[in-house]
Coordinates of C-alpha atoms and ligand atoms in Angstrom, one line a residue:
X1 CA 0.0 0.0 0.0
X2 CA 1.5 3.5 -0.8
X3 CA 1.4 5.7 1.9
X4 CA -0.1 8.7 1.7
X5 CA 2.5 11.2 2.2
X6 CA 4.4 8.9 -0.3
X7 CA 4.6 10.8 -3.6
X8 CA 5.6 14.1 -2.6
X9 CA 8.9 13.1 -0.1
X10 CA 10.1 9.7 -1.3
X11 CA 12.2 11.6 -4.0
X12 CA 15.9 12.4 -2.5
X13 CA 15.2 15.8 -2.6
X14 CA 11.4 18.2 -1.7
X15 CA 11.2 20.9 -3.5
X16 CA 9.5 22.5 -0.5
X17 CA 12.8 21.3 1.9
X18 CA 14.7 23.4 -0.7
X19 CA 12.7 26.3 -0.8
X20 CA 12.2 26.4 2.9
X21 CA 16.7 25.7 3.5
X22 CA 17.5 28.5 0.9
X23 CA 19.3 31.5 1.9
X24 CA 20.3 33.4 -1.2
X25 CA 17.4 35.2 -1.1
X26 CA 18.3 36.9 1.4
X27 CA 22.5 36.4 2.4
X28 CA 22.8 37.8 -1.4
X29 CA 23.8 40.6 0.7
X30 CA 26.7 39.9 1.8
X31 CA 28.1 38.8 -1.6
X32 CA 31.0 41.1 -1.2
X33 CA 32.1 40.1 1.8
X34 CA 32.3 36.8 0.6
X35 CA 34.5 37.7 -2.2
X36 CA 36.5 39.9 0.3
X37 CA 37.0 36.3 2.4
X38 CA 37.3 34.2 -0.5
X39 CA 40.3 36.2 -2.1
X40 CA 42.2 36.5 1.2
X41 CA 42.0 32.6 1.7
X42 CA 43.3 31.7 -2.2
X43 CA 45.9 34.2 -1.2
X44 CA 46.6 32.3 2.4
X45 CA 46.0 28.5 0.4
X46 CA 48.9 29.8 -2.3
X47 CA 51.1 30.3 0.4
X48 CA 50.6 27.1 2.6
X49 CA 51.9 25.6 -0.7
X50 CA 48.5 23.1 -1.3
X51 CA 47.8 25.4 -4.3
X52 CA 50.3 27.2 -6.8
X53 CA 50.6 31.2 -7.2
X54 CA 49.1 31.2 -10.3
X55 CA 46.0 29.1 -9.5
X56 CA 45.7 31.4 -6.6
X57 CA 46.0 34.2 -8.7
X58 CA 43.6 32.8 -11.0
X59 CA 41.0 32.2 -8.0
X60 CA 41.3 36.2 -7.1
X61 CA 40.9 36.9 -10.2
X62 CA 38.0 35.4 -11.0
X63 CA 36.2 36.4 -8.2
X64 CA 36.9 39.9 -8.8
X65 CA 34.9 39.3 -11.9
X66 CA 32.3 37.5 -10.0
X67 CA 32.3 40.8 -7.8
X68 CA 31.8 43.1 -10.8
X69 CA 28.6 40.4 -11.9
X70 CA 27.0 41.2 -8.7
X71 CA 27.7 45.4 -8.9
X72 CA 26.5 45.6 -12.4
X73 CA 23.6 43.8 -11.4
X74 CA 23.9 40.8 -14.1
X75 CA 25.0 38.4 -11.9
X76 CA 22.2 35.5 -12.5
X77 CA 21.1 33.3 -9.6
X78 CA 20.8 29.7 -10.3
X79 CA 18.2 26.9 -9.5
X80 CA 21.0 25.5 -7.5
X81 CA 21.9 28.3 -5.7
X82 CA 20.9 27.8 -1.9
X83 CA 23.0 30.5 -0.1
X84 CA 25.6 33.2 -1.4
X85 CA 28.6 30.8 -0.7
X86 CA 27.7 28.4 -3.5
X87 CA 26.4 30.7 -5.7
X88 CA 29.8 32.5 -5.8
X89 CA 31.6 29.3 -6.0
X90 CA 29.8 28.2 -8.9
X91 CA 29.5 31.1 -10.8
X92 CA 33.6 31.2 -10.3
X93 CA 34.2 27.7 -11.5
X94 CA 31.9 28.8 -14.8
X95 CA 34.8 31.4 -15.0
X96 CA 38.2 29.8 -14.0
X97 CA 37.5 26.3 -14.4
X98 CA 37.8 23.3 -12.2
X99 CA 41.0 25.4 -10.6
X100 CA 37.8 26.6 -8.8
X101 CA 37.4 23.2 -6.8
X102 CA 40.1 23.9 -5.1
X103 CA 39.3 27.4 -3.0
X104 CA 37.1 25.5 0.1
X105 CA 40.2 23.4 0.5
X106 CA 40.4 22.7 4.8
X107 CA 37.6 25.3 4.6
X108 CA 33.7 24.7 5.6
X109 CA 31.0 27.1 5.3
X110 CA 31.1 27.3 8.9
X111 CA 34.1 29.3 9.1
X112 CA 33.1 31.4 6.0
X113 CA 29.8 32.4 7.0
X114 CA 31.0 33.6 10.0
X115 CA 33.5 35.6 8.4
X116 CA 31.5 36.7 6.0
X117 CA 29.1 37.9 8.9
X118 CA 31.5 39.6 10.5
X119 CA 33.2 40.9 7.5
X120 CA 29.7 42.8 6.7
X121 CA 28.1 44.1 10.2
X122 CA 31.9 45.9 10.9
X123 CA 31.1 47.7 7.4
X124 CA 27.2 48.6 8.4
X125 CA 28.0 49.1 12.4
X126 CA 30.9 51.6 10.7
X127 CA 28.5 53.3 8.6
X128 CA 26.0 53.7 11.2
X129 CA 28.2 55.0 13.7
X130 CA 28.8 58.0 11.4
X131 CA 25.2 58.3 11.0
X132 CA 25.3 58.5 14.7
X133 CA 28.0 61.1 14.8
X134 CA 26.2 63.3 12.5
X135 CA 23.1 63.1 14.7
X136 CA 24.6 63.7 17.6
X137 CA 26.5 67.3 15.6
X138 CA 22.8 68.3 14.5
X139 CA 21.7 67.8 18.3
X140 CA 25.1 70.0 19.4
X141 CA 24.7 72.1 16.8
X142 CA 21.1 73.0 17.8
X143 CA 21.7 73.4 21.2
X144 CA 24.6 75.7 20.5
X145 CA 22.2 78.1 18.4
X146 CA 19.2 78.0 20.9
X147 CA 21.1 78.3 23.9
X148 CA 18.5 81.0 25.3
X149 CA 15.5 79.6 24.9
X150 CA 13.9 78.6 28.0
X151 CA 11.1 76.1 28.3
X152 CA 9.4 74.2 31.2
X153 CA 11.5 70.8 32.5
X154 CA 8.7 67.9 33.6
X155 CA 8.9 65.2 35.7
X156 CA 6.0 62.4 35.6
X157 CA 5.5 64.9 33.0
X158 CA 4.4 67.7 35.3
X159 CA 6.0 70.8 35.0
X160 CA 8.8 71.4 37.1
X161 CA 11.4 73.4 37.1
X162 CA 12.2 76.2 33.9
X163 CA 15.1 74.7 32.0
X164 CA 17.1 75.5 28.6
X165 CA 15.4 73.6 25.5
X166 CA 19.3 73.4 24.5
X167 CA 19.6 71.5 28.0
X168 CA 16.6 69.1 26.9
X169 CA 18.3 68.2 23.4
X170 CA 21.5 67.9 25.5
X171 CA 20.2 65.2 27.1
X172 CA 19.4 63.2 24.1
X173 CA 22.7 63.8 23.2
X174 CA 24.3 62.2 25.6
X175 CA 22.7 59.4 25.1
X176 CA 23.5 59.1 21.8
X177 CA 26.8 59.7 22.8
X178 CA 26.9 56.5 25.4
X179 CA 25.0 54.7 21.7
X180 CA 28.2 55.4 20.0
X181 CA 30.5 54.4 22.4
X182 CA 28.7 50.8 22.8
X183 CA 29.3 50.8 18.6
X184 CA 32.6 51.8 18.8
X185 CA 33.8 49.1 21.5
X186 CA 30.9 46.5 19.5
X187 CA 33.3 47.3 16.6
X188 CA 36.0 45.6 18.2
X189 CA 34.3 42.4 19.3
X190 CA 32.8 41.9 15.6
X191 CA 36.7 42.7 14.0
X192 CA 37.9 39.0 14.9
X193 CA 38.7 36.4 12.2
X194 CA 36.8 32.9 12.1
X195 CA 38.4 31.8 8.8
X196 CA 40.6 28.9 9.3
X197 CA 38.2 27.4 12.0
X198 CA 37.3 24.6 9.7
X199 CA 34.1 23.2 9.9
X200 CA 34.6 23.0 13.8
X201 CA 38.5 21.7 14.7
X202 CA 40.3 23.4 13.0
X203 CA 42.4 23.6 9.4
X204 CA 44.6 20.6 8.4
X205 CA 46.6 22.6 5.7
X206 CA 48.6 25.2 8.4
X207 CA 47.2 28.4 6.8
X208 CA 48.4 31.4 8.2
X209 CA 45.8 32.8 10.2
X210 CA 47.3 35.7 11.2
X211 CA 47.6 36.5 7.7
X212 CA 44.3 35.9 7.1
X213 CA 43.4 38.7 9.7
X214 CA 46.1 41.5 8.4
X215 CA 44.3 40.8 4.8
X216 CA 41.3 41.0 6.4
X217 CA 41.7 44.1 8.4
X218 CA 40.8 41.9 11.6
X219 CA 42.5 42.5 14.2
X220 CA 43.1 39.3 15.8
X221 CA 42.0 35.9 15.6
X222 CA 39.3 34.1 17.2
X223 CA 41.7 31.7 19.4
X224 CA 39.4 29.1 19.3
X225 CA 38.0 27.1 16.8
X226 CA 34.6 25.8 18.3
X227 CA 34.2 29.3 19.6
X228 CA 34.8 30.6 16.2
X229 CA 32.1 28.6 14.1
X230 CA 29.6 28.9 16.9
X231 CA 30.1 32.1 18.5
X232 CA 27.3 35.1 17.3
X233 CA 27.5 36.9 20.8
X234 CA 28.5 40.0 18.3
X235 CA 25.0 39.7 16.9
X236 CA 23.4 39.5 19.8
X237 CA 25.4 42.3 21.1
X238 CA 24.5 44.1 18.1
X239 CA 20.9 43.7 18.0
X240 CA 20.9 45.0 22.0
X241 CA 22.7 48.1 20.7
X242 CA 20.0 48.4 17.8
X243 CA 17.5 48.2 20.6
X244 CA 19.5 50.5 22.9
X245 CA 19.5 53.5 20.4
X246 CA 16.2 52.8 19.1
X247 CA 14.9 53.2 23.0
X248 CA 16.5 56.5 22.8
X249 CA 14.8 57.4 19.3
X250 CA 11.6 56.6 20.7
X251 CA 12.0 58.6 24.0
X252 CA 13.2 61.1 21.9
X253 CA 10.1 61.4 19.4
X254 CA 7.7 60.6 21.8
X255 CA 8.9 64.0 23.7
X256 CA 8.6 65.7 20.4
X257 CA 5.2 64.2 19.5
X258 CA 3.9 65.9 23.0
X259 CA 5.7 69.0 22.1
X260 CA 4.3 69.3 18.7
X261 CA 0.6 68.4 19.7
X262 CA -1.8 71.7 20.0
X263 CA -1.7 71.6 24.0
X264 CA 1.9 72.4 23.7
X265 CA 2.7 74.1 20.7
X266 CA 6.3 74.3 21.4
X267 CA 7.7 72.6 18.1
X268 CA 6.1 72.0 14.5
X269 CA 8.1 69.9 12.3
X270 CA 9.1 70.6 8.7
X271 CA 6.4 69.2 6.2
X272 CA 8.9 67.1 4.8
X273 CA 8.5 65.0 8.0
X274 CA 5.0 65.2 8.7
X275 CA 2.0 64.3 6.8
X276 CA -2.1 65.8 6.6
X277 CA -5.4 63.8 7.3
X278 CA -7.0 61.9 4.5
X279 CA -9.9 63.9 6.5
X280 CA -9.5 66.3 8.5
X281 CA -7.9 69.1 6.6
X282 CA -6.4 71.2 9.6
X283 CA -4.2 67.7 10.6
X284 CA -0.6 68.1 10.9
X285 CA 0.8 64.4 12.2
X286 CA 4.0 63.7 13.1
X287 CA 4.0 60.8 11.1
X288 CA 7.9 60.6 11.1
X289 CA 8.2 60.2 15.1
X290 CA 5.5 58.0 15.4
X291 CA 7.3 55.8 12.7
X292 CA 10.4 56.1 14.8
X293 CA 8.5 55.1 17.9
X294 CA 7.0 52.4 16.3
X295 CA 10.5 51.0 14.8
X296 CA 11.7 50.6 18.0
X297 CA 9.4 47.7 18.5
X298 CA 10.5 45.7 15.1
X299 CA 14.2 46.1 16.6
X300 CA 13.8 44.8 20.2
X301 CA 11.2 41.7 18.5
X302 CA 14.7 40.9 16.1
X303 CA 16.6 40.9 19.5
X304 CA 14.3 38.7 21.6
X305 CA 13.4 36.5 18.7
X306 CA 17.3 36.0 18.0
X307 CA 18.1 35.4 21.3
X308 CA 15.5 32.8 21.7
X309 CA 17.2 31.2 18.6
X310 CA 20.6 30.4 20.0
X311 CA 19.4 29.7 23.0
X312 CA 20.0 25.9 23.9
X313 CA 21.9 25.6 20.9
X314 CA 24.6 22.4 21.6
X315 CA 28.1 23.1 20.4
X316 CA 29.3 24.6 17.0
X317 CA 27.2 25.0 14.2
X318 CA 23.5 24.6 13.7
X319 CA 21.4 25.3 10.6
X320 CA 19.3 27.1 13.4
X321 CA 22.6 29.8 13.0
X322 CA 20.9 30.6 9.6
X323 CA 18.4 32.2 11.4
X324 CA 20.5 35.4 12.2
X325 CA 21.0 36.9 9.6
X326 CA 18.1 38.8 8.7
X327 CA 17.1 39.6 12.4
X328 CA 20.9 41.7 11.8
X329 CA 20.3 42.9 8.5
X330 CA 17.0 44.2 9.3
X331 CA 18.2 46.0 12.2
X332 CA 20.9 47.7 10.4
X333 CA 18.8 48.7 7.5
X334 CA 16.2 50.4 10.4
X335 CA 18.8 51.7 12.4
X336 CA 20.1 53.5 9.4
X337 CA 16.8 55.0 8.3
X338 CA 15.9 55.9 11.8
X339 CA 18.9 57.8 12.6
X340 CA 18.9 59.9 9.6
X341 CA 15.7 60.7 9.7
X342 CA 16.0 61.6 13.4
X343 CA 18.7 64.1 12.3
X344 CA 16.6 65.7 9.5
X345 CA 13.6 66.0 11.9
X346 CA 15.8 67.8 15.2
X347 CA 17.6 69.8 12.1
X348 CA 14.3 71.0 10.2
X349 CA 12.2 71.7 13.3
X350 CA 10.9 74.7 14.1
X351 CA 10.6 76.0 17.6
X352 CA 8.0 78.3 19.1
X353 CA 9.8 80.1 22.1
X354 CA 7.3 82.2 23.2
X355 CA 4.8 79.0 23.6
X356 CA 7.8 77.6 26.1
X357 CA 7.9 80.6 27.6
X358 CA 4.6 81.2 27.7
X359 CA 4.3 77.9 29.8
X360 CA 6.3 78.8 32.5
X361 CA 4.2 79.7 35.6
X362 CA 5.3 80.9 39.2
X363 CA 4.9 77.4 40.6
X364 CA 7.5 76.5 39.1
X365 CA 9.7 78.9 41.1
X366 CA 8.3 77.2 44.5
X367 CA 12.0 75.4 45.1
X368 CA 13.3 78.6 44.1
X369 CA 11.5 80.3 47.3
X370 CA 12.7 77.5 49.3
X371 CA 16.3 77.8 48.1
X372 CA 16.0 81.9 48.7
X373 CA 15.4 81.2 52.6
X374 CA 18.1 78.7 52.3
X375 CA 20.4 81.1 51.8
X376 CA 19.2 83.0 54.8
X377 CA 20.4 80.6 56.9
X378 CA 16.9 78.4 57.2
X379 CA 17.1 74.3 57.2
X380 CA 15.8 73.1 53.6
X381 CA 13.7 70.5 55.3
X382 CA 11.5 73.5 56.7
X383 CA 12.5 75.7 53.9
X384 CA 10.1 73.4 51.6
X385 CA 7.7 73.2 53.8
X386 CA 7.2 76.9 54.3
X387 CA 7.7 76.9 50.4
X388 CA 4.4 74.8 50.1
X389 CA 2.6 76.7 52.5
X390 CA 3.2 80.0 50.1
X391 CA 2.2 77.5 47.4
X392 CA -1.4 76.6 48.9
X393 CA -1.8 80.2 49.8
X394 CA -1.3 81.5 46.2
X395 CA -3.6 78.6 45.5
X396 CA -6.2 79.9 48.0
X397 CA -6.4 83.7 46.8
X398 CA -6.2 82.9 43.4
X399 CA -3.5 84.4 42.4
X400 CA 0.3 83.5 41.2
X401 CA 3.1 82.9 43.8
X402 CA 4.4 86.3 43.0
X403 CA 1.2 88.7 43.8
X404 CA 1.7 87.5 47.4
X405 CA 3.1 90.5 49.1
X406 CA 5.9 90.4 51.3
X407 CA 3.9 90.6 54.7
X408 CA 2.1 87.6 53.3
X409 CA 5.3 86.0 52.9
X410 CA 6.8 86.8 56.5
X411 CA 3.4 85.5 58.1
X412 CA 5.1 82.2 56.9
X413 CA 8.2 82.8 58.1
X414 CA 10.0 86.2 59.6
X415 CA 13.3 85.5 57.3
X416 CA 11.5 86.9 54.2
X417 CA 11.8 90.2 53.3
X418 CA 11.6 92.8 50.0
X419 CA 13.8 90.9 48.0
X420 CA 11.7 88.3 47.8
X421 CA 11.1 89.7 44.3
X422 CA 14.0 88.8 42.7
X423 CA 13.0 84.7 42.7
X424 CA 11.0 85.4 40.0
X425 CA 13.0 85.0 37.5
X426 CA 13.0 82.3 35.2
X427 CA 16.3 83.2 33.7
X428 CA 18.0 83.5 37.0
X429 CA 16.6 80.6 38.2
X430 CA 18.4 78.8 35.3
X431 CA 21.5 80.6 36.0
X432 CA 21.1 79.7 39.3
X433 CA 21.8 75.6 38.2
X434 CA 25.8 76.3 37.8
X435 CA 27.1 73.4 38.7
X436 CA 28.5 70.5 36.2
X437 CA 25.8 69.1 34.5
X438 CA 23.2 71.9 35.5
X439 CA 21.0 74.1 33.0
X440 CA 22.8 77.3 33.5
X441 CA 23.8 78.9 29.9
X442 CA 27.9 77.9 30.7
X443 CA 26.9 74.6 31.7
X444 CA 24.9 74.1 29.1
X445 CA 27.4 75.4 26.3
X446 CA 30.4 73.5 28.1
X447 CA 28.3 70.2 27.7
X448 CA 28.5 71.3 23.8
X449 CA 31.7 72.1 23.5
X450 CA 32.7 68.4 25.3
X451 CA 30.6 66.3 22.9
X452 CA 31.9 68.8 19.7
X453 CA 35.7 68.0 20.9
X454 CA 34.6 64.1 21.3
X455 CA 33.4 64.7 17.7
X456 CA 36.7 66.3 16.6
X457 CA 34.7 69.4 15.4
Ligands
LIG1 C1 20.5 23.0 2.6 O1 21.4 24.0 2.3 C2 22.7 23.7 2.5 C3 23.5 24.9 2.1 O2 23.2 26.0 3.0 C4 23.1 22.5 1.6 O3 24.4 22.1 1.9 C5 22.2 21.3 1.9 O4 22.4 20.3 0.9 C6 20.7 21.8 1.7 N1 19.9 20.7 2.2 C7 18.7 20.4 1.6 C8 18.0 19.3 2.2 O5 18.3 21.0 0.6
LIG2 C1 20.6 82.8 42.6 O1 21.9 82.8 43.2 C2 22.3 84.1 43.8 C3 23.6 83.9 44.4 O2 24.5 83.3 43.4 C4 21.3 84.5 44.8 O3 21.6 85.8 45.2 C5 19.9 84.5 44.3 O4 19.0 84.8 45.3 C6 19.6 83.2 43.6 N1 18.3 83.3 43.0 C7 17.3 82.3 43.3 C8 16.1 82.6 42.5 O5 17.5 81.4 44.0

């Protein structure tokens, strides 16, 4: 009797099984690096002696032609194709010849994914570091230019206390700044060589490894060849910085969003980054932020689902590894988008001053009375609480902090007197905030001038 599922799997190979084990579609990507790993190891097989010069020579030539195929966009993908690896290889041996057979000598794909990997996220996580940089000039830049606009701080996004809007954008800087130093020491951790792992123990022609990673541009070599087949802690390490900077991008918008919304009117973002109701024609939406926000989530999904992947994993290589690449290209492709288009917005927005200004209320000056009888020799513990009392009275009349006279003050406590007036002051309140790290105008423009000397501006 035939079985049922009989017709469709008996065959040695399922179409489906292909379909469903095929990478090209998508590790096409890294088709240079490939050619970048292949070259190096003709050159490193030529020297070991197992191949001549000119065979090796031959080999690096011939995938510099495959190279120009893929650039010119006429490279054809065959039936047979299942991941870049192969495709290369074959379309080089349809070059050079059967001299082609003899590149993956004492190499696996194990080792030359990894490289390949490796090879390619240095190249993206270098390109999106200065993507980061330039962000983080726009953000240094701006501050630098709006250094006296002054705008309400929030916490639990009360209002608070008056602060620079340079201070605010400050802030996100920094951030970015801590981003880019994660890449830069990432960069190190992915710039290890693999090649010459083997498929797992090792390679059994004594190729020069260390010449491997000098043609590479690696700077060392993975000591280890278990750890170097199996290890993709970089990816990992990259998707959490993916995730990292993508939290701050969201912060980031989701302050501007709030800002931009008709309550605040403090910001309105450039058209280019904003988009009109199919409607209601007086719609602005800040379509670009909320796309940002909203990108945030694909990243951290592409670092939980990765993670969950090489989880439990037993030693070395496991088809399951084919699972991380796209999980890291998609990250890097959003990452790049997002932080440009973060730089455009912060770099096209317009500001509305007086709306920040005009949201600053005398409340907001309540420590400032505390810290004004602080100087006159009063404890701050009763300081506040004398502050709060002239808080609830303002409250009770009806009127701001500042109508109160000063005999209404000195019923709270006999320390007040005339000069009571000069708390409020927004301005001098921010002033006020000198030390490192505080809103004052110096501080402020010295937290510039550090990130613009980090950026070797
Ligand atoms: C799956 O793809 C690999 C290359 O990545 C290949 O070596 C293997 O033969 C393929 N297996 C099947 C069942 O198609
Ligand atoms: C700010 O500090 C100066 C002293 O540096 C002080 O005289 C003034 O009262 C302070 N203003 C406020 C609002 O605390």
């Amino acid at each position: 009797m035939s079985k049922l599922w009989g017709g469709r799997f008996s065959g040695a190979t399922d179409p489906l099984m292909e379909k469903f084990n095929a990478s090209i579609h998508f590790d096409k990507l890294m088709y240079a690096a490939d050619i970048q790993g292949s070259q190096a190891y003709a050159k490193a097989l030529a020297l070991t002696g197992i191949i001549t010069q000119e065979e090796s020579e031959q080999l690096v030539q011939g995938l510099a032609q495959v190279r120009k195929e893929w650039e010119d966009g006429t490279f054809a993908i065959q039936a047979g194709d299942e991941d870049i690896h192969t495709a290369n290889e074959r379309r080089l041996g349809e070059i050079v010849g059967s001299v082609a057979g003899k590149l993956h000598t004492g190499r696996s794909r194990n080792d030359q994914v990894a490289t390949d990997m490796r090879l390619w996220l240095r190249e993206e996580a270098r390109a999106l570091l200065q993507h980061l940089k330039e962000l983080i000039q726009v953000a240094v830049e701006r501050a630098v230019s709006d250094i006296d606009v002054v705008m309400p701080g929030y916490t639990h996004l009360q209002r608070a206390q008056p602060i620079r809007w340079s201070h605010w954008i400050m802030s996100y800087a920094w951030g970015w700044h801590a981003d880019a130093q994660r890449l830069e020491q990432l960069i190190e951790r992915i710039n290890l060589l693999p090649l010459g792992s083997g498929a797992l123990a090792g390679n059994p022609f004594n190729v020069d490894r260390e010449f491997l990673a000098k043609e590479l541009g690696f700077a060392g070599v993975i000591p280890n060849s278990l750890y170097g087949v199996s290890d993709r802690d970089f990816v990992a390490e990259f998707l959490f910085w993916a995730s990292m900077t993508m939290i701050h991008i969201s912060r980031f918008a989701e302050d501007l969003i709030i800002y931009s919304s008709g309550e605040f009117g403090f910001v309105t973002l450039a058209d280019a980054y904003s988009t009109g109701s199919s409607l209601m024609p007086q719609k602005k939406n800040p379509d670009s932020l909320e796309l940002l926000r909203g990108k945030s989530g694909r990243v951290f999904g592409q670092m939980s689902g990765f993670l969950m992947t090489v989880k439990g994993l037993p030693s070395t290589y496991n088809k399951d590894l084919q699972e991380d690449k796209e999980p890291m290209f998609d990250a890097v492709e959003t990452l790049g988008g997002s932080l440009q288009i973060t730089s455009a917005v912060l770099a096209t927005l317009k500001i509305h001053p007086q709306k920040m200004a005009a949201s600053l209320s005398n409340d907001m000056l309540a420590t400032d009375v505390a810290e004004y009888l602080v100087r006159k020799g009063v404890p701050f513990r009763e300081t506040h609480h004398i502050a709060g009392a002239a808080v609830r009275l303002s409250e009770e009349r009806g009127v701001p902090m500042s109508q109160l006279t000063v005999a209404d003050y000195q019923t709270l406590h006999p320390s007040f007197s005339d000069d009571v007036a000069s708390v409020w002051n927004y301005e001098q309140s921010i002033e006020n905030r000198s030390s490192i790290g505080g809103t004052s105008k110096s501080r402020v423009l010295e937290q510039a001038a550090s990130l613009k000397k980090w950026l070797d501006l």
